[in-house]
PDB file of C-alpha atoms in Angstrom:
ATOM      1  CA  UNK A   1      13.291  -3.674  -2.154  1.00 38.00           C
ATOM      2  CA  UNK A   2      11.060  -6.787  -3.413  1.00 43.00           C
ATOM      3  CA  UNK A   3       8.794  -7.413  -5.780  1.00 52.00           C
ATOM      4  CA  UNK A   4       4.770  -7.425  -5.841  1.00 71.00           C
ATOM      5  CA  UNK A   5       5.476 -10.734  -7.016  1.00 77.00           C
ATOM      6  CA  UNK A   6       7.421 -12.245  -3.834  1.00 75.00           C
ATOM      7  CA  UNK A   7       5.167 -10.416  -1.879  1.00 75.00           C
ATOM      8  CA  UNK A   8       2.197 -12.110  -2.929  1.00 79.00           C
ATOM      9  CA  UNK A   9       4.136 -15.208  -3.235  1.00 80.00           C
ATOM     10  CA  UNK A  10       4.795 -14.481   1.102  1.00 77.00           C
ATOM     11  CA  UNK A  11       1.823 -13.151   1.902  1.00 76.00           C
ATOM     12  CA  UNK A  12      -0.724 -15.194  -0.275  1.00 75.00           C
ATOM     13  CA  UNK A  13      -4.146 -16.046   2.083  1.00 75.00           C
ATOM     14  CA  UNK A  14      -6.691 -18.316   0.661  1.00 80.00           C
ATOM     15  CA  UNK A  15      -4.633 -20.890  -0.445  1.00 84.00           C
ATOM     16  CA  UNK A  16      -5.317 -24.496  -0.533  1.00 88.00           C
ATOM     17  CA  UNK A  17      -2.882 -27.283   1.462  1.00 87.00           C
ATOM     18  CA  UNK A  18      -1.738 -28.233  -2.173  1.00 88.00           C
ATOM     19  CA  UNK A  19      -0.664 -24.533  -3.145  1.00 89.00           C
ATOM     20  CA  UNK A  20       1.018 -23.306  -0.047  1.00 88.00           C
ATOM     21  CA  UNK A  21       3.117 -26.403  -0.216  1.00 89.00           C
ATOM     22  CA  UNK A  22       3.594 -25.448  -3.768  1.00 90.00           C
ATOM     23  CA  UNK A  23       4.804 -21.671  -2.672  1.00 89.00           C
ATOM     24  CA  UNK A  24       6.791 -22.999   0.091  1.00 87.00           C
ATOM     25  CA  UNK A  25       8.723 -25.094  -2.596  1.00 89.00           C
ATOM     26  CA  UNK A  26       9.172 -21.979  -4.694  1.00 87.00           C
ATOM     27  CA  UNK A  27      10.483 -19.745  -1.675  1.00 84.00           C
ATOM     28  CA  UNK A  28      13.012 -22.255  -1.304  1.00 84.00           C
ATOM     29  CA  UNK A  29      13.670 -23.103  -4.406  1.00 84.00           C
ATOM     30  CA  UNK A  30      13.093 -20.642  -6.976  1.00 81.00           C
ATOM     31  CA  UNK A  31      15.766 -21.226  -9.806  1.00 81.00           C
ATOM     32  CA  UNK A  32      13.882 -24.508  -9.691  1.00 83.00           C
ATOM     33  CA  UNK A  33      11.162 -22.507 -11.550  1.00 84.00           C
ATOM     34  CA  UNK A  34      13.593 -20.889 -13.809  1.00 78.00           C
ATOM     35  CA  UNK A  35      14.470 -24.246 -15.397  1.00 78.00           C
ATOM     36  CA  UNK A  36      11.382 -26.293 -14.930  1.00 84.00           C
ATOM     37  CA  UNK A  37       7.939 -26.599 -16.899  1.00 86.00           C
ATOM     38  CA  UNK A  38       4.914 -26.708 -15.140  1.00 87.00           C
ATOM     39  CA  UNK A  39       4.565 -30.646 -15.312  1.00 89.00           C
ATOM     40  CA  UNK A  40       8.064 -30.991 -13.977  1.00 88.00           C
ATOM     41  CA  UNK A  41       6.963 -28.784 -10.757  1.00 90.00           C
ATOM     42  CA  UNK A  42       4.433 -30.891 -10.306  1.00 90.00           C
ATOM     43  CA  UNK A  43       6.149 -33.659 -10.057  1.00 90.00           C
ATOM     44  CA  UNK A  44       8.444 -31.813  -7.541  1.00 90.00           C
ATOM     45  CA  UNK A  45       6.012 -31.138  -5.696  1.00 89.00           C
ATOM     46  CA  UNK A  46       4.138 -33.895  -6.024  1.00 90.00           C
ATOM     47  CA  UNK A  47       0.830 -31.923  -7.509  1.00 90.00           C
ATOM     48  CA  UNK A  48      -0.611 -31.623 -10.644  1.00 91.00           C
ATOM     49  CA  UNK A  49      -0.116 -29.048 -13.731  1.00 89.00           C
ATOM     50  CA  UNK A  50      -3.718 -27.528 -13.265  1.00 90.00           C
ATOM     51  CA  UNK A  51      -2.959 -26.679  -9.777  1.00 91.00           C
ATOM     52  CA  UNK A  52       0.341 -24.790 -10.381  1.00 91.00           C
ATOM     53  CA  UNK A  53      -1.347 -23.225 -13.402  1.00 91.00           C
ATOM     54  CA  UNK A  54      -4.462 -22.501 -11.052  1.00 90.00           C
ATOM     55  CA  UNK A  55      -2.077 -20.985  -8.373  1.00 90.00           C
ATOM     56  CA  UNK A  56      -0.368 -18.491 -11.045  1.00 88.00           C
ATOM     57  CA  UNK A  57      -3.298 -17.259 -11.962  1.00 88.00           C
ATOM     58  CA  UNK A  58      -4.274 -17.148  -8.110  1.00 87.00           C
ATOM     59  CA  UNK A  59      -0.962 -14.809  -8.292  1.00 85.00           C
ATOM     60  CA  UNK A  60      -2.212 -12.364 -10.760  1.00 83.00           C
ATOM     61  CA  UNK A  61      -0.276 -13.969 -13.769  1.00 83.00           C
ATOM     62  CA  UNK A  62      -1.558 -14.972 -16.818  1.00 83.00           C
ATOM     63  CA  UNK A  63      -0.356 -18.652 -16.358  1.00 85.00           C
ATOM     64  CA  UNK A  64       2.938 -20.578 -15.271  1.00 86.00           C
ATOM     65  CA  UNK A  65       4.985 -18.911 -18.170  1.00 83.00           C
ATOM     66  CA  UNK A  66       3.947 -15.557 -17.470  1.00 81.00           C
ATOM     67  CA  UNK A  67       5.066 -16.281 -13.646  1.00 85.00           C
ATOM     68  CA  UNK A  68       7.972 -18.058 -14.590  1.00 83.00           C
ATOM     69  CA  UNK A  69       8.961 -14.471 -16.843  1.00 76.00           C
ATOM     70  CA  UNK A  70       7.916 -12.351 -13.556  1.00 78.00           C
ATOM     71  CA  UNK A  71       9.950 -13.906 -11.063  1.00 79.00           C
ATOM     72  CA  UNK A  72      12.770 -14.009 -13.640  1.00 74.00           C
ATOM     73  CA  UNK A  73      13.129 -10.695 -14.113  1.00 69.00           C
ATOM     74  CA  UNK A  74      12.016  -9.451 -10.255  1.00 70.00           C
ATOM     75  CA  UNK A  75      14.419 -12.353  -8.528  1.00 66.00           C
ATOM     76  CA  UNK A  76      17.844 -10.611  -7.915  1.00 54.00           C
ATOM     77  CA  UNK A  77      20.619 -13.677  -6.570  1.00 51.00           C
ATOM     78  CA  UNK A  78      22.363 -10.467  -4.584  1.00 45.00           C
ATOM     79  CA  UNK A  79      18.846 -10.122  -2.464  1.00 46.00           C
ATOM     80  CA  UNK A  80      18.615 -11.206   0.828  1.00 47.00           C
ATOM     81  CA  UNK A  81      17.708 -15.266   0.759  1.00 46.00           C
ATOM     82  CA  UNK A  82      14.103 -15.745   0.196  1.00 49.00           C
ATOM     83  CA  UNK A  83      11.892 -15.212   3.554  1.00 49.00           C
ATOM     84  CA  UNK A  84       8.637 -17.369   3.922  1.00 47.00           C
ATOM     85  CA  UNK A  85       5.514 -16.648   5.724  1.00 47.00           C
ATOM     86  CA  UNK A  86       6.435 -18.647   8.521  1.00 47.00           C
ATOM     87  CA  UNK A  87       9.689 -16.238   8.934  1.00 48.00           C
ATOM     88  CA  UNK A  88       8.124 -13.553   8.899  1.00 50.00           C
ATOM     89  CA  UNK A  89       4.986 -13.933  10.353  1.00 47.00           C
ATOM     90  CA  UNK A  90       4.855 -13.968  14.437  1.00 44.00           C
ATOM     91  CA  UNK A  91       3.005 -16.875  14.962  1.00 45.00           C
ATOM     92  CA  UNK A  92       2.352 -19.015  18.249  1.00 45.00           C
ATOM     93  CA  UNK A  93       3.375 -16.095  20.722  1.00 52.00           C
ATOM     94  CA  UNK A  94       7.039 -16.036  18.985  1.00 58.00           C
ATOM     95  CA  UNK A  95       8.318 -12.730  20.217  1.00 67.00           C
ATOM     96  CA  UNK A  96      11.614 -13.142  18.553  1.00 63.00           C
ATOM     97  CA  UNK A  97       9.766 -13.899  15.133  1.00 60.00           C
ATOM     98  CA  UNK A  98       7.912 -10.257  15.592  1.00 65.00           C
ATOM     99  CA  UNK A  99      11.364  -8.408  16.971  1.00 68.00           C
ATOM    100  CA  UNK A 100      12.815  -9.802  13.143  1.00 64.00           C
ATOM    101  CA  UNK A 101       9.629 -10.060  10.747  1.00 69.00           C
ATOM    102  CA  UNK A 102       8.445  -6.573  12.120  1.00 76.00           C
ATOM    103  CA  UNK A 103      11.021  -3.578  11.079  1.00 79.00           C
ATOM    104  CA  UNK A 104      11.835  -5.821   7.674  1.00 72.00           C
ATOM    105  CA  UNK A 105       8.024  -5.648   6.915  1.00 76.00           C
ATOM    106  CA  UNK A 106       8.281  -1.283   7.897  1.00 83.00           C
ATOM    107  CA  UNK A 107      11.593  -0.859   5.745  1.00 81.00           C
ATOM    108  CA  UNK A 108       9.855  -2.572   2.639  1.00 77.00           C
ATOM    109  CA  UNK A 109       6.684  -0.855   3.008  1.00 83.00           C
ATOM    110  CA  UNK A 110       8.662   2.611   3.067  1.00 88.00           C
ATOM    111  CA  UNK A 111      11.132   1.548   0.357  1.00 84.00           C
ATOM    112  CA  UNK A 112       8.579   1.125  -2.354  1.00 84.00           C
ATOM    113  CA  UNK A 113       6.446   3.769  -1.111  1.00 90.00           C
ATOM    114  CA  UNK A 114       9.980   6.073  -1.683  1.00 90.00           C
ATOM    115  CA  UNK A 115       9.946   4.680  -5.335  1.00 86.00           C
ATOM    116  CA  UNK A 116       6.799   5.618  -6.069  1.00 88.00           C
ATOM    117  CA  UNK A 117       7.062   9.002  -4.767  1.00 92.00           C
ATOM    118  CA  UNK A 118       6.636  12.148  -7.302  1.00 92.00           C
ATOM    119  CA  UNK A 119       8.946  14.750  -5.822  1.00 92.00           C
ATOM    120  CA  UNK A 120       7.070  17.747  -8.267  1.00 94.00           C
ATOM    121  CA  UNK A 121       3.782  16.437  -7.401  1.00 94.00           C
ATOM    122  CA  UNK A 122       5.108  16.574  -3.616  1.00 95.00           C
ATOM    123  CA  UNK A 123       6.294  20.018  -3.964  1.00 95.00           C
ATOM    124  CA  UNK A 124       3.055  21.435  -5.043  1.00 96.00           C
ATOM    125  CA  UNK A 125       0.887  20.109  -2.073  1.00 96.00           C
ATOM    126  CA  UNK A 126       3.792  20.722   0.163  1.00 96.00           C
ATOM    127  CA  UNK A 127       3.112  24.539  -0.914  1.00 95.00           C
ATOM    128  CA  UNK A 128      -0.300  24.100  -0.674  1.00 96.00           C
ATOM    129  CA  UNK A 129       0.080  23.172   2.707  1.00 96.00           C
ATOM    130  CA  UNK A 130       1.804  25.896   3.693  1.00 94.00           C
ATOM    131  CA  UNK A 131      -0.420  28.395   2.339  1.00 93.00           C
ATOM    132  CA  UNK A 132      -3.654  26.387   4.031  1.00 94.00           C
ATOM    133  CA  UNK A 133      -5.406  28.106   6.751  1.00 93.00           C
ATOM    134  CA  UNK A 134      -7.391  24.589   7.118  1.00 94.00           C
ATOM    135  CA  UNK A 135      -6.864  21.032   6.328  1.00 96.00           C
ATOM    136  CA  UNK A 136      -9.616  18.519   6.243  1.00 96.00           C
ATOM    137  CA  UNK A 137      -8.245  15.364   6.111  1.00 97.00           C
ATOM    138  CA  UNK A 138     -11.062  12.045   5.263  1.00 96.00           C
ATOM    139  CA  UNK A 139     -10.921   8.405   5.957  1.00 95.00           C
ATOM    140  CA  UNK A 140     -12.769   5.394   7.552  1.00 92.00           C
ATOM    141  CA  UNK A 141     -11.922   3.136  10.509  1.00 90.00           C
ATOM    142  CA  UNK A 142      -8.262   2.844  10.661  1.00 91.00           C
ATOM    143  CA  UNK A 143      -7.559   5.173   8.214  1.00 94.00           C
ATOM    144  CA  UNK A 144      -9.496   7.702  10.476  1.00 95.00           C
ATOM    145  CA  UNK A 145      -6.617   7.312  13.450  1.00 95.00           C
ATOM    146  CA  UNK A 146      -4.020   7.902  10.672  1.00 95.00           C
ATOM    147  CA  UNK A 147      -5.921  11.186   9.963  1.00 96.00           C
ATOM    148  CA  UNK A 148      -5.683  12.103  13.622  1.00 96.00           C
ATOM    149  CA  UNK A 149      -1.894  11.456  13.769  1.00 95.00           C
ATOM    150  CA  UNK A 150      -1.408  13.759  10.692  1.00 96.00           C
ATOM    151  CA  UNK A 151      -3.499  16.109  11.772  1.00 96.00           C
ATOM    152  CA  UNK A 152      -1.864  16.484  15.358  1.00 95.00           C
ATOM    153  CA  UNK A 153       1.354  17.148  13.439  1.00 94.00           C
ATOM    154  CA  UNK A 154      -0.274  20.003  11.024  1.00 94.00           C
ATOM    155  CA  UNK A 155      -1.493  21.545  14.085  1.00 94.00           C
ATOM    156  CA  UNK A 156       1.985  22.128  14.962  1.00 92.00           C
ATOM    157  CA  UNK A 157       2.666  24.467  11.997  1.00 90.00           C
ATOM    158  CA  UNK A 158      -0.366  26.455  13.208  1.00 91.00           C
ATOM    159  CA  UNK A 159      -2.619  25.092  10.738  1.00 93.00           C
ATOM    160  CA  UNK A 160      -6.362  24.254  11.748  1.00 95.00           C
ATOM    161  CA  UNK A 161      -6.548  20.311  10.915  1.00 96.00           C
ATOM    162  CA  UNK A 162      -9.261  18.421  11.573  1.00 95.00           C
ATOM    163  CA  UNK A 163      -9.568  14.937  11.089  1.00 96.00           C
ATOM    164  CA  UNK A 164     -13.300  13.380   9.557  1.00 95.00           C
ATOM    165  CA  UNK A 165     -14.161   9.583  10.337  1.00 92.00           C
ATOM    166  CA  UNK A 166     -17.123  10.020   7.385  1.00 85.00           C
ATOM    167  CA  UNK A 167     -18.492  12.750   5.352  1.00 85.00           C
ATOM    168  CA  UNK A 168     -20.375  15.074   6.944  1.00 82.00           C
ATOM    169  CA  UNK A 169     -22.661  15.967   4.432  1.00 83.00           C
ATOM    170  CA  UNK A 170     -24.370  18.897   5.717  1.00 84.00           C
ATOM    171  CA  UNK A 171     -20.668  20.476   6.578  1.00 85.00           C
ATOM    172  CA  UNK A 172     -19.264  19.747   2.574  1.00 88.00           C
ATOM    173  CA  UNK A 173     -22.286  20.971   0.828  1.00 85.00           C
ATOM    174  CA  UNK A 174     -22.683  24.139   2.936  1.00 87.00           C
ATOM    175  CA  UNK A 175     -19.252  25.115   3.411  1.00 86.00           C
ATOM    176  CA  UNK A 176     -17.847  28.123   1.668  1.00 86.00           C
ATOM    177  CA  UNK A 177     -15.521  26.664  -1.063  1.00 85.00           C
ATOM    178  CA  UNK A 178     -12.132  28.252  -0.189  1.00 87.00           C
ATOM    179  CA  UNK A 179      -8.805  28.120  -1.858  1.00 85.00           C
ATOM    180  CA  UNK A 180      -7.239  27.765   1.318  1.00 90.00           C
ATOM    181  CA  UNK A 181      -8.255  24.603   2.487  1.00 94.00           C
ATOM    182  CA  UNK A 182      -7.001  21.778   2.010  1.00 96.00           C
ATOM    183  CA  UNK A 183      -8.883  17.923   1.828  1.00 96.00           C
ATOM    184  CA  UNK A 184      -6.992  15.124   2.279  1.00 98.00           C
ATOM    185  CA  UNK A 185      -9.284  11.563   1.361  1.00 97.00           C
ATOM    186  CA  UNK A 186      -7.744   7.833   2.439  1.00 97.00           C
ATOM    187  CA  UNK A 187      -8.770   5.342   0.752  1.00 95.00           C
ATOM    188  CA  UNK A 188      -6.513   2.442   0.020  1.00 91.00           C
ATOM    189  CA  UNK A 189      -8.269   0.709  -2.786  1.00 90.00           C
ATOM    190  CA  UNK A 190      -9.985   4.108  -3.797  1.00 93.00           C
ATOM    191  CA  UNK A 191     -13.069   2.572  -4.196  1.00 93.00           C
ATOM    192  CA  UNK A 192     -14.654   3.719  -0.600  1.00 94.00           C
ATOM    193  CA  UNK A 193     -18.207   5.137  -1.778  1.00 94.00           C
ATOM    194  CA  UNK A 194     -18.199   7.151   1.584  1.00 94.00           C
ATOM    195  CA  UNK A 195     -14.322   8.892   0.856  1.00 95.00           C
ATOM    196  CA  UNK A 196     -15.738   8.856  -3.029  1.00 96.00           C
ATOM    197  CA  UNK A 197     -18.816  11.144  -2.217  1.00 94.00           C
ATOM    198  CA  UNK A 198     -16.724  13.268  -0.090  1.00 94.00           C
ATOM    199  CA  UNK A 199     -14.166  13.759  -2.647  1.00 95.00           C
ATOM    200  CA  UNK A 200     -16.803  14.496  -5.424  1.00 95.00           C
ATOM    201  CA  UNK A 201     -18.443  17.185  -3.113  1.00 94.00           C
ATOM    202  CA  UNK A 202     -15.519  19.026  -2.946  1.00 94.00           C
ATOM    203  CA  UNK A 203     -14.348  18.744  -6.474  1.00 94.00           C
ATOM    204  CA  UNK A 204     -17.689  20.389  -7.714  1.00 93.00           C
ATOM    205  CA  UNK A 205     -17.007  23.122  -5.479  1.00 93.00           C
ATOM    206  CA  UNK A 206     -13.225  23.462  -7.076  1.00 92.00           C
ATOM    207  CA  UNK A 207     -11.523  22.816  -3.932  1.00 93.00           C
ATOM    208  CA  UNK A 208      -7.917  21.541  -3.972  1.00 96.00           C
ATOM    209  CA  UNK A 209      -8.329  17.698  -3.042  1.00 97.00           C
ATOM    210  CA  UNK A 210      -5.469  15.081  -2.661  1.00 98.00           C
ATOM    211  CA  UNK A 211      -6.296  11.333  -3.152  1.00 97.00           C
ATOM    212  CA  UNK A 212      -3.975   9.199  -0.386  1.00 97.00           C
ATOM    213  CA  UNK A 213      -4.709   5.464  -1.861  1.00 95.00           C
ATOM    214  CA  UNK A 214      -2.541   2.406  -3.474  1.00 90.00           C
ATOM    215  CA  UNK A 215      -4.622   3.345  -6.591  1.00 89.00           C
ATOM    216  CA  UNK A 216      -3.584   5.548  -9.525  1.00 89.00           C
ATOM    217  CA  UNK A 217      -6.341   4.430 -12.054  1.00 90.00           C
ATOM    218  CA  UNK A 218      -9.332   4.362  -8.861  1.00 93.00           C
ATOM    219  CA  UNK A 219     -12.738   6.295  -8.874  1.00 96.00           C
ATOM    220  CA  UNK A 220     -11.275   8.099  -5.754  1.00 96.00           C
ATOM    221  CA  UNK A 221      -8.381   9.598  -7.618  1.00 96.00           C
ATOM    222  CA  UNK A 222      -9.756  10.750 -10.881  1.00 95.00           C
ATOM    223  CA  UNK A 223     -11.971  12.619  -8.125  1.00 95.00           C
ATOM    224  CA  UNK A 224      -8.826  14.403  -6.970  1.00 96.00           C
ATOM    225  CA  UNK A 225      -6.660  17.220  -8.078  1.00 96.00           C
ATOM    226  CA  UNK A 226      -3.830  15.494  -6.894  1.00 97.00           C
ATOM    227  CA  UNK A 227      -2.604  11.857  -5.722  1.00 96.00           C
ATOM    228  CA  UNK A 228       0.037  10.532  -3.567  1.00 96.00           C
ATOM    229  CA  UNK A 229       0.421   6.402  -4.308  1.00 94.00           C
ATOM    230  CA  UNK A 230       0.786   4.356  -1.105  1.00 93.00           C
ATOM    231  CA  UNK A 231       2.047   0.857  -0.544  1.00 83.00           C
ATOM    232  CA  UNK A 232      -0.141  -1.592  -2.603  1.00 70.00           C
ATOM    233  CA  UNK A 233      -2.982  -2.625  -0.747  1.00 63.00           C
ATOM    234  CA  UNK A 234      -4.297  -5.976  -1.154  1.00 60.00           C
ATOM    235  CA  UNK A 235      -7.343  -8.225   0.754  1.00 57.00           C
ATOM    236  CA  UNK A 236      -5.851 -10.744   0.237  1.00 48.00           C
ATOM    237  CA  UNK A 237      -2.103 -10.337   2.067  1.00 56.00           C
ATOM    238  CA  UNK A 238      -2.276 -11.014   5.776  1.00 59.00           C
ATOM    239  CA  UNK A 239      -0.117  -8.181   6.228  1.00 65.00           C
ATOM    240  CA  UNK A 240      -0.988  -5.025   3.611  1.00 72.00           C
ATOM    241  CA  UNK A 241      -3.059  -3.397   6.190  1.00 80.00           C
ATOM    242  CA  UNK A 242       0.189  -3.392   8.173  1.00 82.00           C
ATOM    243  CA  UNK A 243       2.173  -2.041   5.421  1.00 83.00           C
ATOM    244  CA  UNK A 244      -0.217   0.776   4.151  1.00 89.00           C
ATOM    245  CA  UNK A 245      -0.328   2.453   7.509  1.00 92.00           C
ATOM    246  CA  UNK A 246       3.176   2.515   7.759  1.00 93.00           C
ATOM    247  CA  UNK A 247       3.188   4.187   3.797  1.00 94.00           C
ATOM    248  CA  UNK A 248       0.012   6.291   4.620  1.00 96.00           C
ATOM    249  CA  UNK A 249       2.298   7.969   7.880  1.00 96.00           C
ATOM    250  CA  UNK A 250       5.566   7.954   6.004  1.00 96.00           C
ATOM    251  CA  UNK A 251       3.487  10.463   3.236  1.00 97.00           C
ATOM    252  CA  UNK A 252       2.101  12.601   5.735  1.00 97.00           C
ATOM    253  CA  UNK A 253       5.326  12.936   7.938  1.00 96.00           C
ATOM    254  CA  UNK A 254       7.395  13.887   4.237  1.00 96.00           C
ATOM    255  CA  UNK A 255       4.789  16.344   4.093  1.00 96.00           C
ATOM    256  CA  UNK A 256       5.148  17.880   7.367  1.00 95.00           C
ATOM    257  CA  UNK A 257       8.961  18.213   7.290  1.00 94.00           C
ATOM    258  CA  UNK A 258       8.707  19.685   4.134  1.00 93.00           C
ATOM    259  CA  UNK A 259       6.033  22.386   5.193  1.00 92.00           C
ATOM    260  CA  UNK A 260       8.521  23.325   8.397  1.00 88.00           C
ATOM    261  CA  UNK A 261       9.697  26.831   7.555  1.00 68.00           C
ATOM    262  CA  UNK A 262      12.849  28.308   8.581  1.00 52.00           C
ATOM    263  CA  UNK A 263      11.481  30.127  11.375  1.00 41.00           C
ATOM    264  CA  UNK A 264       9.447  27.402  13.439  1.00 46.00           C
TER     265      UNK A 264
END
């Protein structure tokens, strides 16, 4: 499984000439780092301190120590060699490139979804599943497909899903609150005023709501009674969007396997 770190290291958009060339040096070099100050990485790669200081921060460190510490402790010698963008990334009409970058992209996203999973937390909605006579299940553009698919798969267990591409106001503040339904609200940042008010709405009315989002600490979640943490999400990654729908399914499929009882 790899780090944030690497992964924003890959996956970095916004980057000037200077600081890709910079990250491709790393990828390919990255004990280099380990014994090297930041003026001696410039030199290397022929930059300047303030841009590799400038491109740690870019990286969510606090400067080129701090990322020199990170990537110390995340870099494991027994992982598979270091990957870069271009690897990875299908670019030009490379079919072969997409055949290799694509399933290593799926088994990462579902490998540190699995390590963030809480198998108690699990177990509770799992049971309140089972004992739903309707799930509601919230999100927004593509999120709003991956509502569909779940909900297709709850119908299967005889539950009444129904998938919601926005709130529908008149529907959440006149329904009859009920402790047998179940809301569902994706969100991967879990800042989405429109999965927010929706998640509010139902709150007030005591319903059993489960945050789906990359964000533990986000206004969506301390909406919820319960969350389950997808694969970080971030604007910035060419990528993430890839990567949370594959966590976002992976959730919702643990959920349905678990909520299969012994006589379907």
């Amino acid at each position: 499984m790899e780090s944030r770190l690497l992964q924003k290291l890959k996956y970095a958009e916004k980057l000037t000439t200077q600081e890709k060339h910079i990250v491709d040096f790393i990828l390919n070099n990255p004990h280099t780092v380990f014994q090297s100050t930041a003026h001696e990485l410039a030199q290397l790669t022929y930059t300047s301190s303030s841009t590799i200081v400038r491109l740690c921060k870019k990286l969510g460190t606090q400067g080129y120590p701090d990322f020199q510490l990170k990537l110390a402790l995340e870099y494991q010698p027994s992982s598979p060699p270091f990957r870069s963008e271009d690897q990875l990334i299908a670019e030009q009409g490379n079919v072969l490139a997409a055949i290799e970058s694509v399933p290593y992209l799926y088994e990462q996203a579902l490998n540190e979804t699995r390590r963030l999973l809480n198998p108690s937390v699990l177990q509770r909605i799992i049971d309140w599943v089972r004992q739903s006579s309707r799930i509601d299940i919230y999100g927004n553009d593509m999120n709003y497909y991956l509502a569909q698919q779940a909900c297709t798969k709850m119908n299967e267990l005889g539950i009444s899903a129904i998938a919601h591409n926005s709130p529908n106001l008149h529907y959440l503040n006149t329904m009859t609150p009920s402790q047998t339904t179940l809301s569902f609200v994706i969100s991967h940042t879990g800042e989405n005023l429109s999965m927010i008010d929706a998640a509010t709405i139902l709150s007030q009315k005591s319903m059993k709501v489960i945050a789906v989002t990359s964000n533990n600490h986000s206004t969506l979640s301390r909406q919820c009674t319960e969350t389950l943490l997808t694969h970080g999400y971030y604007e910035q990654l060419r990528l993430s969007k890839m990567s949370t729908m594959v966590s976002v399914l992976y959730l919702f499929d643990i959920l349905y396997m678990g909520s299969i009882s012994d006589s379907y």
